[in-house]
Short mmCIF file of C-alpha atoms in Angstrom, two decimals:
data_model
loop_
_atom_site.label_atom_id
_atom_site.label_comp_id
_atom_site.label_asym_id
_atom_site.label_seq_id
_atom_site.Cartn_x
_atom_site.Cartn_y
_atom_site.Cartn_z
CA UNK A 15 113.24 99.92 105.52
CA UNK A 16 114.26 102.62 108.08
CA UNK A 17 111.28 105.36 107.45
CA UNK A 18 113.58 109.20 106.92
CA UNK A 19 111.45 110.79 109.60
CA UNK A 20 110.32 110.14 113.12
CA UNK A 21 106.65 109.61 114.28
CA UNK A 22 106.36 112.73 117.35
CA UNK A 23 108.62 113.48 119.48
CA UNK A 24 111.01 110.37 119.68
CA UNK A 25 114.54 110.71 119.99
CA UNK A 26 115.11 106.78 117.45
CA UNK A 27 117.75 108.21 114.87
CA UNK A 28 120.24 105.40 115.05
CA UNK A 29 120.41 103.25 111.20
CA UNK A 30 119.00 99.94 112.37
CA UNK A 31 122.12 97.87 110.68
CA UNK A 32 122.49 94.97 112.48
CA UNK A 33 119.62 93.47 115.35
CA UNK A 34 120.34 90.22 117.52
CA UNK A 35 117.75 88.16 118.81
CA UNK A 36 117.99 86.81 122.64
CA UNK A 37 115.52 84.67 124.27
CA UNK A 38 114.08 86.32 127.17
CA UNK A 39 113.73 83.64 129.35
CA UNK A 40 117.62 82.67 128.92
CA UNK A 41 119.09 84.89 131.71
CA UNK A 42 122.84 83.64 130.89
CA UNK A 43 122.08 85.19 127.40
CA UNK A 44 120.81 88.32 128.66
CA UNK A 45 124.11 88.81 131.15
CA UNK A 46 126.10 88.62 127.71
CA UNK A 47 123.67 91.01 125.89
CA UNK A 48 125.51 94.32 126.29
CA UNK A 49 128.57 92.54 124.82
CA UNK A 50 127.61 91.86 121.42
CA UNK A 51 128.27 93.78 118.55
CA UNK A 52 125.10 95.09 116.84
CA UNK A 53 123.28 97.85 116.76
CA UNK A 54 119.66 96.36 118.20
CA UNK A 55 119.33 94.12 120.79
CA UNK A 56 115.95 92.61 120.64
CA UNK A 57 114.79 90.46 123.74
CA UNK A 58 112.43 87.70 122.31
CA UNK A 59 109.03 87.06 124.29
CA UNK A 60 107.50 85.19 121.21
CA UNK A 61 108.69 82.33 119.59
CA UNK A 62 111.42 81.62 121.49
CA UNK A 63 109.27 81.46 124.79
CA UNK A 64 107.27 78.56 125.39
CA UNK A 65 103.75 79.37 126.31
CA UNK A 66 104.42 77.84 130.19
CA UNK A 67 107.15 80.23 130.33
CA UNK A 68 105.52 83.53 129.35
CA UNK A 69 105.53 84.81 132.64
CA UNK A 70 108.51 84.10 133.85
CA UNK A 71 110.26 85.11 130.59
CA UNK A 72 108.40 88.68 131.81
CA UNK A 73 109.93 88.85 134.99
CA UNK A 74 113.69 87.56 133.80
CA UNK A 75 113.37 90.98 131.62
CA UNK A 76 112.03 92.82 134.15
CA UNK A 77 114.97 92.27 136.55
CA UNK A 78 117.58 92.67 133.83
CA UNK A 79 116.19 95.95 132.84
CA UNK A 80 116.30 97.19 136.41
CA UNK A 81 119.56 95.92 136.96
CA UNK A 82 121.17 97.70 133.94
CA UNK A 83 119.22 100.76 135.12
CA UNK A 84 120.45 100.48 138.30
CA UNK A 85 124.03 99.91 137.14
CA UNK A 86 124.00 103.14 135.28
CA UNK A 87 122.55 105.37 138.58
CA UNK A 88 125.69 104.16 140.60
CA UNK A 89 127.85 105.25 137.63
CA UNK A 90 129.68 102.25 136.14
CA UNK A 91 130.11 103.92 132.70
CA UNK A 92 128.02 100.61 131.87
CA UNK A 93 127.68 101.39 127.95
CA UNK A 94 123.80 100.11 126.58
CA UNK A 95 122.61 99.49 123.91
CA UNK A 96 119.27 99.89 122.27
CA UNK A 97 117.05 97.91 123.39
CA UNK A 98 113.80 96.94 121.80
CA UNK A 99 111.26 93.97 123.15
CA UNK A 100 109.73 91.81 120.60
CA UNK A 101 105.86 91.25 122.11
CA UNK A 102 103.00 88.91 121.24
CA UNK A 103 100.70 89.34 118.93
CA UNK A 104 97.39 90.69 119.52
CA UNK A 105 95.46 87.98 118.58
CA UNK A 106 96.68 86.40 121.68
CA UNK A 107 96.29 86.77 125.91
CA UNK A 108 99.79 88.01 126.51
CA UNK A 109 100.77 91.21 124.68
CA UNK A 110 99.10 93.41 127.36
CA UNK A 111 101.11 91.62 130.37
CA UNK A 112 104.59 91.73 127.98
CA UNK A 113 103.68 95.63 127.93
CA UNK A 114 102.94 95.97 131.05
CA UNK A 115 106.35 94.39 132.16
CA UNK A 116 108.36 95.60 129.83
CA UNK A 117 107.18 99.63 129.48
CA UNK A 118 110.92 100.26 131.59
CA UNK A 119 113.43 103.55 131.25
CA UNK A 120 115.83 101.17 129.38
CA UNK A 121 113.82 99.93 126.34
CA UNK A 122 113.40 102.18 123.68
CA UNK A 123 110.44 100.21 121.47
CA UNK A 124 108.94 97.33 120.71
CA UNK A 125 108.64 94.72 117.74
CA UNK A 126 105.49 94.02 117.00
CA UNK A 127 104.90 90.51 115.10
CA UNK A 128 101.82 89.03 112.87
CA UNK A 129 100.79 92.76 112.36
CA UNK A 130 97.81 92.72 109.92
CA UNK A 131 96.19 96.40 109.77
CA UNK A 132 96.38 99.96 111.48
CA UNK A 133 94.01 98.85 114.10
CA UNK A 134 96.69 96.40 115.46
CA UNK A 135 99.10 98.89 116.30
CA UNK A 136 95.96 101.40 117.46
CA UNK A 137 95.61 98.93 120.29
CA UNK A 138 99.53 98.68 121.36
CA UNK A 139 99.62 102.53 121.43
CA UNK A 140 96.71 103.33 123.08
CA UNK A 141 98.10 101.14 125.67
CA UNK A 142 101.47 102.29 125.83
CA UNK A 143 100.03 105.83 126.48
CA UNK A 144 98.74 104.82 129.77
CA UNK A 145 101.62 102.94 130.32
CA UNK A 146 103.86 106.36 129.74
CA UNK A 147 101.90 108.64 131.73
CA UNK A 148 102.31 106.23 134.44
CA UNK A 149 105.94 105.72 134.24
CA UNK A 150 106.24 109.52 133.49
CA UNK A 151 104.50 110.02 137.24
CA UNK A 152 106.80 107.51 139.11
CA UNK A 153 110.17 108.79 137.25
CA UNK A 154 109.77 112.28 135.96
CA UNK A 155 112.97 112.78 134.04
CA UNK A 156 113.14 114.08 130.85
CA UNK A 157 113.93 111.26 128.12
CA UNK A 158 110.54 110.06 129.60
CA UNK A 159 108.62 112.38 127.33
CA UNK A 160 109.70 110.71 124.35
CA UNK A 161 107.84 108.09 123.19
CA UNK A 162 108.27 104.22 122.82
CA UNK A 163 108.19 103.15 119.36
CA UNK A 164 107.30 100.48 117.53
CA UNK A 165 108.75 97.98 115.00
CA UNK A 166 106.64 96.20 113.59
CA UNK A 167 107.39 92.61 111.90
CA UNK A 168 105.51 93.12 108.41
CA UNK A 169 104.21 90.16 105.57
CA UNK A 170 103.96 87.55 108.59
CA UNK A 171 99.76 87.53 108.28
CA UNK A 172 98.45 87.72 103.99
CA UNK A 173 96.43 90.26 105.08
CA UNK A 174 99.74 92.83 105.99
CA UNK A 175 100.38 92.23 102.51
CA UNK A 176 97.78 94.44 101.18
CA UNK A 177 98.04 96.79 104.24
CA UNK A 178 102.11 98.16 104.37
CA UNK A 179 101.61 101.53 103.53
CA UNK A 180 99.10 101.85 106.59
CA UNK A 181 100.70 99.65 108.68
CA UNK A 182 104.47 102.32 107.84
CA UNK A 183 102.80 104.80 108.73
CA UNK A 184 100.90 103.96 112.20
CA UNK A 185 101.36 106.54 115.29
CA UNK A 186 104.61 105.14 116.64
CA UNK A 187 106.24 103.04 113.94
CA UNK A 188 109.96 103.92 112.75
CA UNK A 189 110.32 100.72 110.85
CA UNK A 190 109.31 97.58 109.04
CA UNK A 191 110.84 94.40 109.43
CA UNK A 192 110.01 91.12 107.08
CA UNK A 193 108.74 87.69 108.04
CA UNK A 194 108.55 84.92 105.65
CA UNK A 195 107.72 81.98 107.30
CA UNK A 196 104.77 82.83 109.22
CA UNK A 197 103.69 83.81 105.64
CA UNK A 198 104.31 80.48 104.49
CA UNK A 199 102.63 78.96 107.06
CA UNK A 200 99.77 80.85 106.56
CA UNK A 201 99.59 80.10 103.07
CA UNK A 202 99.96 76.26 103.45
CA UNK A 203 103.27 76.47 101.81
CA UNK A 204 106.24 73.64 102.21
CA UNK A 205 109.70 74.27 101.71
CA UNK A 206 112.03 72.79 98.84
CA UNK A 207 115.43 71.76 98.97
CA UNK A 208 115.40 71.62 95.04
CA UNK A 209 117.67 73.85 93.37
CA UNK A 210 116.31 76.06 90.63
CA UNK A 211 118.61 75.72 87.08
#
């Protein structure tokens, strides 16, 4: 559900209608990306990245965001987007490095999945605050001062569950998004064909 106001100073005011998932490490996909018709575009660095392939699922991001970037300084009349980057968790080792990669001009936030409490989302934005101020220094122009925000995938840990209202309204967060079966995973639950009459 699309929260009615805006955490700070960000600029996010666009109805989040229709989102499309691409694989980050699929740089075909990503070439098409700016072509499709939805409102989000959300480049995947979770499940649909191998763990082998982290890294280089990074970098293929990294150069498409530049490029795009690029694209728009020589005046192409290229038309983006909004862009949003769906991390790892912080349970594990790579959130930090998909931050660190992807904190670019061209992305406006970040989905956050297996969210379970406040202090998940404490972490991502006290990082991201470093990573602004630094990206502030390098390119001082003024849609830097807004900030990235976040999106984050809620009901994919049991714990979320009992923890929504905190979780809506974290420093950052615009959004909540549902996951099901992570949940069912969690829970040990199997999936039926049988139809209910």
């Amino acid at each position: 559900k699309q929260k009615n106001t805006i955490n700070d100073n960000h600029h996010h005011t666009r109805l989040t209608r229709s989102v499309h998932f691409i694989p980050a490490n699929q740089p075909k996909l990503l070439k098409k990306a700016l072509f499709l018709n939805c409102d989000v575009i959300v480049l995947d660095l979770e499940d649909a990245v191998s763990l082998n392939e982290k890294q280089s699922a990074r970098e293929a991001v990294k150069n498409w965001l530049d490029s795009i970037q690029k694209e728009i300084c020589e005046g192409t009349g290229l038309n983006v987007k909004e862009i949003c980057v769906r991390i790892n968790g912080v349970e594990t080792d790579f959130w930090k490095d998909d931050l660190n990669y992807c904190c670019h001009q061209m992305v406006s936030g970040f989905m956050i999945p297996k969210v379970k409490n406040k202090n998940d989302l404490i972490l991502i934005d006290n990082h991201l605050s470093q990573l602004e101020q630094k990206l502030s220094n390098k390119i001082p122009l003024s849609n830097l001062k807004r900030k990235f925000y976040l999106f984050p995938i809620a009901t994919e840990h049991p714990e979320a569950c009992f923890n929504l209202q905190e979780i809506a309204n974290a420093n950052r967060v615009v959004a909540l998004t549902w996951g099901s079966e992570d949940l069912s995973a969690e829970l040990g639950a199997t999936a039926t064909k049988n139809n209910l009459k």
